[in-house]
CSV table of C-alpha atoms and ligand atoms in Angstrom, one decimal:
chain,number,residue,atom,x,y,z
A,17,UNK,CA,-35.9,-123.0,-49.3
A,18,UNK,CA,-38.9,-123.7,-51.6
A,19,UNK,CA,-41.7,-121.1,-51.8
A,20,UNK,CA,-45.0,-121.5,-53.6
A,21,UNK,CA,-48.2,-119.5,-54.1
A,22,UNK,CA,-51.5,-121.1,-54.0
A,23,UNK,CA,-54.8,-119.8,-55.4
A,24,UNK,CA,-58.1,-121.0,-54.2
A,25,UNK,CA,-61.3,-120.5,-56.1
A,26,UNK,CA,-63.6,-123.6,-56.0
A,27,UNK,CA,-66.7,-121.8,-54.7
A,28,UNK,CA,-67.6,-118.7,-52.5
A,29,UNK,CA,-63.9,-117.9,-51.6
A,30,UNK,CA,-61.2,-116.4,-53.7
A,31,UNK,CA,-57.8,-116.5,-51.9
A,32,UNK,CA,-54.1,-116.4,-52.3
A,33,UNK,CA,-51.4,-117.8,-50.0
A,34,UNK,CA,-47.6,-118.2,-49.8
A,35,UNK,CA,-46.2,-121.1,-48.0
A,36,UNK,CA,-42.6,-122.5,-47.7
A,37,UNK,CA,-41.5,-126.1,-47.6
A,38,UNK,CA,-41.1,-126.1,-43.8
A,39,UNK,CA,-45.0,-125.9,-43.5
A,40,UNK,CA,-44.9,-122.3,-42.5
A,41,UNK,CA,-47.9,-120.1,-43.9
A,42,UNK,CA,-46.3,-116.9,-44.8
A,43,UNK,CA,-49.5,-115.2,-45.9
A,44,UNK,CA,-53.2,-116.4,-46.4
A,45,UNK,CA,-55.6,-113.7,-47.8
A,46,UNK,CA,-59.1,-114.8,-48.5
A,47,UNK,CA,-62.2,-113.0,-49.6
A,48,UNK,CA,-65.6,-114.7,-49.4
A,49,UNK,CA,-68.7,-113.8,-51.5
A,50,UNK,CA,-71.6,-113.5,-49.1
A,51,UNK,CA,-75.2,-112.2,-49.3
A,52,UNK,CA,-77.7,-111.1,-46.9
A,53,UNK,CA,-80.9,-113.0,-47.8
A,54,UNK,CA,-80.7,-115.1,-51.0
A,55,UNK,CA,-78.1,-118.0,-51.8
A,56,UNK,CA,-75.1,-117.8,-54.0
A,57,UNK,CA,-75.6,-117.4,-57.8
A,58,UNK,CA,-72.4,-119.0,-59.4
A,59,UNK,CA,-72.0,-116.1,-62.1
A,60,UNK,CA,-72.2,-113.5,-59.4
A,61,UNK,CA,-69.5,-115.4,-57.5
A,62,UNK,CA,-67.2,-115.6,-60.6
A,63,UNK,CA,-67.7,-111.9,-61.0
A,64,UNK,CA,-66.7,-111.2,-57.5
A,65,UNK,CA,-63.6,-113.4,-57.9
A,66,UNK,CA,-62.5,-111.8,-61.0
A,67,UNK,CA,-63.0,-108.3,-59.4
A,68,UNK,CA,-60.7,-109.0,-56.4
A,69,UNK,CA,-58.1,-111.6,-57.8
A,70,UNK,CA,-55.2,-109.3,-58.7
A,71,UNK,CA,-55.6,-107.3,-55.4
A,72,UNK,CA,-55.7,-110.5,-53.3
A,73,UNK,CA,-52.6,-112.0,-55.0
A,74,UNK,CA,-50.7,-108.9,-54.5
A,75,UNK,CA,-51.7,-108.7,-51.0
A,76,UNK,CA,-50.6,-112.4,-50.3
A,77,UNK,CA,-47.1,-111.6,-51.8
A,78,UNK,CA,-46.8,-108.4,-50.0
A,79,UNK,CA,-47.8,-109.9,-46.4
A,80,UNK,CA,-45.3,-112.8,-47.1
A,81,UNK,CA,-42.8,-110.3,-48.0
A,82,UNK,CA,-42.0,-112.1,-51.2
A,83,UNK,CA,-41.3,-111.0,-54.7
A,84,UNK,CA,-43.0,-112.7,-57.5
A,85,UNK,CA,-39.7,-113.7,-58.8
A,86,UNK,CA,-38.9,-115.6,-55.5
A,87,UNK,CA,-41.7,-118.1,-56.3
A,88,UNK,CA,-40.7,-121.5,-57.3
A,89,UNK,CA,-44.3,-122.6,-58.4
A,90,UNK,CA,-47.9,-121.7,-58.6
A,91,UNK,CA,-50.7,-124.0,-57.6
A,92,UNK,CA,-54.3,-123.6,-57.9
A,93,UNK,CA,-57.6,-125.6,-57.1
A,94,UNK,CA,-58.2,-127.5,-60.0
A,95,UNK,CA,-61.4,-129.2,-58.8
A,96,UNK,CA,-63.8,-130.1,-57.7
A,97,UNK,CA,-66.0,-127.0,-57.6
A,98,UNK,CA,-68.1,-124.7,-59.4
A,99,UNK,CA,-66.9,-124.2,-63.0
A,100,UNK,CA,-67.4,-120.4,-63.3
A,101,UNK,CA,-65.4,-120.0,-60.1
A,102,UNK,CA,-62.6,-122.5,-60.9
A,103,UNK,CA,-62.1,-120.8,-64.1
A,104,UNK,CA,-61.0,-117.7,-62.4
A,105,UNK,CA,-58.4,-119.3,-60.4
A,106,UNK,CA,-57.0,-121.3,-63.2
A,107,UNK,CA,-56.7,-118.2,-65.5
A,108,UNK,CA,-54.9,-116.2,-62.8
A,109,UNK,CA,-52.5,-119.1,-62.1
A,110,UNK,CA,-51.9,-119.8,-65.6
A,111,UNK,CA,-51.2,-116.1,-66.3
A,112,UNK,CA,-48.7,-115.9,-63.4
A,113,UNK,CA,-46.9,-119.1,-64.1
A,114,UNK,CA,-46.5,-118.1,-67.9
A,115,UNK,CA,-45.2,-114.7,-67.0
A,116,UNK,CA,-42.8,-116.1,-64.4
A,117,UNK,CA,-42.0,-119.1,-66.3
A,118,UNK,CA,-42.4,-121.4,-63.3
A,119,UNK,CA,-44.2,-124.7,-62.9
A,120,UNK,CA,-47.9,-124.8,-62.6
A,121,UNK,CA,-49.6,-127.5,-60.3
A,122,UNK,CA,-53.2,-128.5,-60.1
A,123,UNK,CA,-54.3,-129.2,-56.6
A,124,UNK,CA,-57.4,-131.4,-55.6
A,125,UNK,CA,-59.4,-129.2,-53.2
A,126,UNK,CA,-60.6,-132.1,-51.1
A,127,UNK,CA,-57.0,-133.4,-50.8
A,128,UNK,CA,-55.8,-129.9,-49.8
A,129,UNK,CA,-58.5,-129.8,-46.8
A,130,UNK,CA,-57.1,-133.2,-45.7
A,131,UNK,CA,-53.4,-132.4,-45.9
A,132,UNK,CA,-53.7,-128.9,-44.2
A,133,UNK,CA,-55.7,-130.5,-41.5
A,134,UNK,CA,-52.9,-133.1,-40.9
A,135,UNK,CA,-50.3,-130.2,-40.9
A,136,UNK,CA,-52.2,-128.2,-38.3
A,137,UNK,CA,-53.2,-131.1,-36.0
A,138,UNK,CA,-49.9,-133.0,-36.4
A,139,UNK,CA,-51.9,-136.2,-37.0
A,140,UNK,CA,-50.2,-139.0,-38.8
A,141,UNK,CA,-53.0,-141.2,-40.2
A,142,UNK,CA,-56.4,-140.0,-39.3
A,143,UNK,CA,-59.9,-140.9,-40.5
A,144,UNK,CA,-61.1,-137.7,-42.1
A,145,UNK,CA,-64.6,-136.5,-41.6
A,146,UNK,CA,-65.0,-133.8,-44.3
A,147,UNK,CA,-68.1,-131.8,-44.1
A,148,UNK,CA,-68.2,-128.6,-46.0
A,149,UNK,CA,-70.8,-126.8,-48.2
A,150,UNK,CA,-70.7,-129.0,-51.3
A,151,UNK,CA,-69.2,-132.1,-49.8
A,152,UNK,CA,-69.6,-134.7,-47.0
A,153,UNK,CA,-67.4,-137.6,-47.1
A,154,UNK,CA,-65.6,-139.9,-44.6
A,155,UNK,CA,-62.1,-140.6,-45.9
A,156,UNK,CA,-59.0,-142.6,-44.9
A,157,UNK,CA,-55.7,-143.2,-46.5
A,158,UNK,CA,-55.1,-146.9,-47.7
A,159,UNK,CA,-52.3,-148.1,-50.1
A,160,UNK,CA,-51.5,-145.0,-52.2
A,161,UNK,CA,-55.0,-143.5,-52.3
A,162,UNK,CA,-57.4,-141.5,-50.2
A,163,UNK,CA,-60.5,-143.8,-50.0
A,164,UNK,CA,-64.0,-142.5,-49.5
A,165,UNK,CA,-65.6,-144.8,-47.0
A,166,UNK,CA,-69.0,-143.1,-46.8
A,167,UNK,CA,-70.4,-140.0,-48.5
A,168,UNK,CA,-73.6,-138.1,-49.1
A,169,UNK,CA,-75.8,-139.6,-51.8
A,170,UNK,CA,-77.4,-136.1,-52.6
A,171,UNK,CA,-76.2,-132.7,-51.2
A,172,UNK,CA,-73.3,-131.8,-48.8
A,173,UNK,CA,-74.5,-131.0,-45.2
A,174,UNK,CA,-73.3,-127.3,-45.4
A,175,UNK,CA,-75.5,-126.8,-48.6
A,176,UNK,CA,-78.4,-128.8,-46.9
A,177,UNK,CA,-78.1,-126.3,-44.0
A,178,UNK,CA,-77.8,-123.4,-46.4
A,179,UNK,CA,-81.0,-124.5,-48.2
A,180,UNK,CA,-82.9,-124.9,-45.1
A,181,UNK,CA,-81.6,-121.5,-44.0
A,182,UNK,CA,-82.8,-120.0,-47.4
A,183,UNK,CA,-86.2,-121.5,-46.9
A,184,UNK,CA,-86.8,-120.0,-43.6
A,185,UNK,CA,-85.0,-116.8,-44.2
A,186,UNK,CA,-81.6,-117.0,-42.4
A,187,UNK,CA,-79.4,-115.6,-45.2
A,188,UNK,CA,-76.1,-117.2,-46.5
A,189,UNK,CA,-74.2,-118.9,-45.0
A,190,UNK,CA,-76.9,-120.5,-42.7
A,191,UNK,CA,-74.7,-122.9,-40.7
A,192,UNK,CA,-73.7,-120.4,-38.0
A,193,UNK,CA,-77.3,-119.1,-37.6
A,194,UNK,CA,-78.7,-122.7,-37.4
A,195,UNK,CA,-76.1,-123.2,-34.6
A,196,UNK,CA,-77.2,-120.2,-32.6
A,197,UNK,CA,-81.0,-120.9,-33.0
A,198,UNK,CA,-80.5,-124.7,-32.1
A,199,UNK,CA,-79.3,-123.6,-28.5
A,200,UNK,CA,-82.7,-122.8,-27.6
A,201,UNK,CA,-84.6,-125.8,-29.3
A,202,UNK,CA,-86.2,-129.0,-28.4
A,203,UNK,CA,-86.3,-132.3,-30.4
A,204,UNK,CA,-88.7,-132.9,-33.1
A,205,UNK,CA,-88.4,-136.2,-35.0
A,206,UNK,CA,-87.0,-136.0,-38.4
A,207,UNK,CA,-85.9,-138.8,-40.8
A,208,UNK,CA,-82.6,-140.5,-40.1
A,209,UNK,CA,-81.1,-141.6,-43.4
A,210,UNK,CA,-78.1,-143.7,-43.5
A,211,UNK,CA,-77.7,-146.4,-46.1
A,212,UNK,CA,-74.8,-148.7,-45.6
A,213,UNK,CA,-71.9,-146.3,-45.1
A,214,UNK,CA,-73.7,-143.4,-47.1
A,215,UNK,CA,-76.0,-140.6,-45.9
A,216,UNK,CA,-78.7,-138.6,-47.5
A,217,UNK,CA,-79.7,-135.1,-46.4
A,218,UNK,CA,-82.2,-133.8,-49.0
A,219,UNK,CA,-85.1,-135.7,-47.6
A,220,UNK,CA,-84.6,-134.4,-44.0
A,221,UNK,CA,-84.4,-130.8,-45.4
A,222,UNK,CA,-87.7,-131.4,-47.3
A,223,UNK,CA,-89.3,-132.7,-44.1
A,224,UNK,CA,-88.0,-129.9,-41.9
A,225,UNK,CA,-89.4,-127.4,-44.6
A,226,UNK,CA,-92.8,-128.9,-44.3
A,227,UNK,CA,-92.6,-128.9,-40.6
A,228,UNK,CA,-91.8,-125.2,-40.7
A,229,UNK,CA,-94.8,-124.5,-43.0
A,230,UNK,CA,-96.9,-126.3,-40.5
A,231,UNK,CA,-95.8,-123.8,-37.9
A,232,UNK,CA,-93.1,-125.6,-36.0
A,233,UNK,CA,-90.8,-123.1,-34.6
A,234,UNK,CA,-87.3,-122.3,-36.0
A,235,UNK,CA,-85.3,-123.0,-32.9
A,236,UNK,CA,-86.7,-126.6,-32.6
A,237,UNK,CA,-86.2,-127.5,-36.2
A,238,UNK,CA,-82.7,-126.1,-36.2
A,239,UNK,CA,-81.8,-128.1,-33.0
A,240,UNK,CA,-83.5,-131.1,-34.5
A,241,UNK,CA,-81.7,-130.8,-37.8
A,242,UNK,CA,-78.3,-130.7,-36.2
A,243,UNK,CA,-78.9,-133.6,-33.8
A,244,UNK,CA,-80.2,-135.8,-36.6
A,245,UNK,CA,-77.4,-135.0,-39.2
A,246,UNK,CA,-74.6,-135.0,-36.8
A,247,UNK,CA,-75.7,-138.3,-35.2
A,248,UNK,CA,-75.9,-139.7,-38.8
A,249,UNK,CA,-72.2,-138.7,-39.4
A,250,UNK,CA,-71.0,-139.7,-36.0
A,251,UNK,CA,-72.3,-143.2,-36.7
A,252,UNK,CA,-70.6,-143.6,-40.1
A,253,UNK,CA,-67.4,-142.1,-38.7
A,254,UNK,CA,-67.3,-144.6,-36.0
A,255,UNK,CA,-67.8,-147.5,-38.3
A,256,UNK,CA,-64.9,-146.2,-40.6
A,257,UNK,CA,-62.6,-145.9,-37.5
A,258,UNK,CA,-63.4,-149.4,-36.5
A,259,UNK,CA,-63.0,-150.8,-39.9
A,260,UNK,CA,-59.6,-149.1,-40.6
A,261,UNK,CA,-58.3,-149.6,-37.1
A,262,UNK,CA,-57.0,-146.1,-37.0
A,263,UNK,CA,-56.7,-144.0,-33.9
A,264,UNK,CA,-57.2,-140.5,-35.0
A,265,UNK,CA,-60.2,-138.6,-36.3
A,266,UNK,CA,-60.1,-135.1,-37.7
A,267,UNK,CA,-63.0,-132.9,-38.7
A,268,UNK,CA,-62.6,-130.7,-41.6
A,269,UNK,CA,-64.7,-128.3,-43.8
A,270,UNK,CA,-66.8,-125.4,-42.9
A,271,UNK,CA,-69.3,-127.3,-40.8
A,272,UNK,CA,-66.5,-128.3,-38.5
A,273,UNK,CA,-67.0,-124.8,-36.9
A,274,UNK,CA,-70.0,-126.2,-35.2
A,275,UNK,CA,-69.4,-127.0,-31.6
A,276,UNK,CA,-72.1,-129.4,-31.1
A,277,UNK,CA,-70.9,-131.5,-34.0
A,278,UNK,CA,-67.2,-131.5,-32.4
A,279,UNK,CA,-68.7,-132.5,-29.1
A,280,UNK,CA,-70.4,-135.5,-30.6
A,281,UNK,CA,-67.4,-136.7,-32.5
A,282,UNK,CA,-65.2,-136.2,-29.4
A,283,UNK,CA,-67.5,-138.4,-27.3
A,284,UNK,CA,-67.5,-141.1,-29.9
A,285,UNK,CA,-63.7,-141.0,-30.1
A,286,UNK,CA,-63.3,-141.1,-26.4
A,287,UNK,CA,-65.4,-144.3,-26.0
A,288,UNK,CA,-63.3,-145.9,-28.8
A,289,UNK,CA,-59.9,-144.9,-27.1
A,290,UNK,CA,-59.2,-142.8,-30.3
A,291,UNK,CA,-58.3,-139.0,-30.4
A,292,UNK,CA,-60.4,-136.4,-31.9
A,293,UNK,CA,-58.9,-133.3,-33.5
A,294,UNK,CA,-60.9,-130.4,-34.7
A,295,UNK,CA,-59.0,-128.4,-37.3
A,296,UNK,CA,-58.5,-124.9,-35.9
A,297,UNK,CA,-61.4,-122.7,-36.9
A,298,UNK,CA,-59.8,-120.3,-39.3
A,299,UNK,CA,-58.5,-123.3,-41.3
A,300,UNK,CA,-61.9,-125.2,-41.4
A,301,UNK,CA,-63.5,-123.6,-44.4
A,302,UNK,CA,-62.0,-122.8,-47.8
A,303,UNK,CA,-58.9,-120.8,-47.8
A,304,UNK,CA,-55.7,-120.6,-50.0
A,305,UNK,CA,-53.1,-121.8,-47.6
A,306,UNK,CA,-54.4,-125.3,-47.9
A,307,UNK,CA,-54.1,-125.1,-51.6
A,308,UNK,CA,-50.4,-123.8,-51.4
A,309,UNK,CA,-49.5,-126.5,-49.0
A,310,UNK,CA,-51.0,-129.3,-51.1
A,311,UNK,CA,-49.1,-127.7,-54.0
A,312,UNK,CA,-45.9,-127.9,-52.0
A,313,UNK,CA,-46.4,-131.5,-51.3
A,314,UNK,CA,-46.9,-132.2,-54.9
A,315,UNK,CA,-44.0,-130.1,-56.0
A,316,UNK,CA,-41.6,-131.9,-53.7
A,317,UNK,CA,-42.8,-135.5,-54.6
A,318,UNK,CA,-43.9,-135.8,-58.1
A,319,UNK,CA,-42.6,-132.9,-60.1
A,320,UNK,CA,-45.4,-133.8,-62.6
A,321,UNK,CA,-46.2,-130.3,-63.8
A,322,UNK,CA,-49.1,-129.4,-66.0
A,323,UNK,CA,-48.6,-128.2,-69.5
A,324,UNK,CA,-49.6,-124.6,-69.6
A,325,UNK,CA,-51.3,-125.1,-72.9
A,326,UNK,CA,-53.4,-128.0,-72.0
A,327,UNK,CA,-54.4,-127.1,-68.5
A,328,UNK,CA,-58.1,-127.2,-67.7
A,329,UNK,CA,-60.2,-127.2,-64.7
A,330,UNK,CA,-61.7,-130.6,-63.2
A,331,UNK,CA,-65.0,-129.6,-61.7
A,332,UNK,CA,-65.9,-133.3,-60.7
A,333,UNK,CA,-62.5,-134.4,-59.7
A,334,UNK,CA,-63.0,-137.1,-56.9
A,335,UNK,CA,-60.4,-137.3,-54.2
A,336,UNK,CA,-60.1,-141.2,-54.9
A,337,UNK,CA,-58.9,-140.5,-58.3
A,338,UNK,CA,-55.9,-138.6,-57.1
A,339,UNK,CA,-52.6,-140.5,-57.1
A,340,UNK,CA,-50.9,-139.9,-53.7
A,341,UNK,CA,-47.4,-139.5,-54.4
A,342,UNK,CA,-46.2,-137.5,-51.4
A,343,UNK,CA,-47.0,-140.2,-48.6
A,344,UNK,CA,-44.2,-142.7,-48.4
B,405,AMP,P1,-67.0,-124.8,-46.7
B,405,AMP,O1,-67.6,-125.1,-48.0
B,405,AMP,O2,-65.9,-125.6,-46.2
B,405,AMP,O3,-66.3,-123.3,-46.9
B,405,AMP,O4,-68.0,-124.5,-45.6
B,405,AMP,C1,-69.0,-123.7,-45.8
B,405,AMP,C2,-70.5,-124.3,-45.2
B,405,AMP,O5,-70.2,-124.6,-43.7
B,405,AMP,C3,-71.5,-123.5,-45.4
B,405,AMP,O6,-72.4,-124.4,-46.0
B,405,AMP,C4,-72.0,-123.0,-44.0
B,405,AMP,O7,-73.4,-123.0,-43.7
B,405,AMP,C5,-71.3,-124.2,-43.1
B,405,AMP,N1,-71.1,-123.8,-41.7
B,405,AMP,C6,-70.2,-122.7,-41.3
B,405,AMP,N2,-70.3,-122.6,-39.9
B,405,AMP,C7,-71.2,-123.4,-39.5
B,405,AMP,C8,-71.6,-123.8,-38.2
B,405,AMP,N3,-71.3,-123.1,-37.2
B,405,AMP,N4,-72.5,-124.9,-38.1
B,405,AMP,C9,-72.9,-125.4,-39.3
B,405,AMP,N5,-72.5,-125.2,-40.5
B,405,AMP,C10,-71.7,-124.3,-40.5
B,406,MG,MG1,-63.8,-126.7,-49.3
């Protein structure tokens, strides 16, 4: 049996996980940086990650009942992400791989979200609606690559929600608070911005901020923000589904925790005789098991390991640049 350790540290979460090649997650230990009021400052996040890294890695090995020496490889999130956070994961992974003299594999964080989503939903060839803090992309596999069919032209929807949350004093992360307040809201018109297959959120947030300053209530703004942004994403997802002629849609990323969003995508899929699969909640956001599993797929397929002396982070690594060697 092959056993690997994965390390996640692209943004707010530092995590470590052990998986085997049967797709079993033996441990998944994650610690998220949070704040009460303000947003997240990258250097504070990196400090947080450095402080807890060793403890988290040890806990992941202990919970999996695996000794370091039983590991066949180490994998880490090489990108995309915030450089100060990425560096912490890279340094720890490199240190361990060096010490144990085992291969080091760089995983693409977005790819990892998709692959763990497929593993957990048992889907074969879905359209991926990937909506996290920093990213918003509609992705599907076609001839050896994950292709991006539509994406945000400015900020990811999660960050857009977090920015609005910061502006109206909801703390970080704001998504769950926005979902709660939205339950009591009524619709106020906001800009609806879809350009071709791409989307834009920052203008919508600017408008929502203006309306807040003019005295509109938080509940109404949260409701309208959700309805508008989710409708935009549902529209683009529907077009991607039709274009690729696929029959499955999975929703991944932290924003997938939102029930209203799931409901809208589910309705759209039913109309098109496709199936909607939300990724189980605890696997929606960033965590280390997805990295470990992505590393496993690569370990088993390409054996193209990183040179320990040359390895670096790839903060802007796009998923369509990844050569998909593990899908036959
Ligand atoms: P990720 O980057 O994938 O870890 O996702 C984190 C993002 O998901 C943050 O921007 C959160 O505000 C957002 N988020 C978490 N829960 C919800 C929710 N229930 N509704 C909307 N957004 C959410
Ligand atoms: Mg993520």
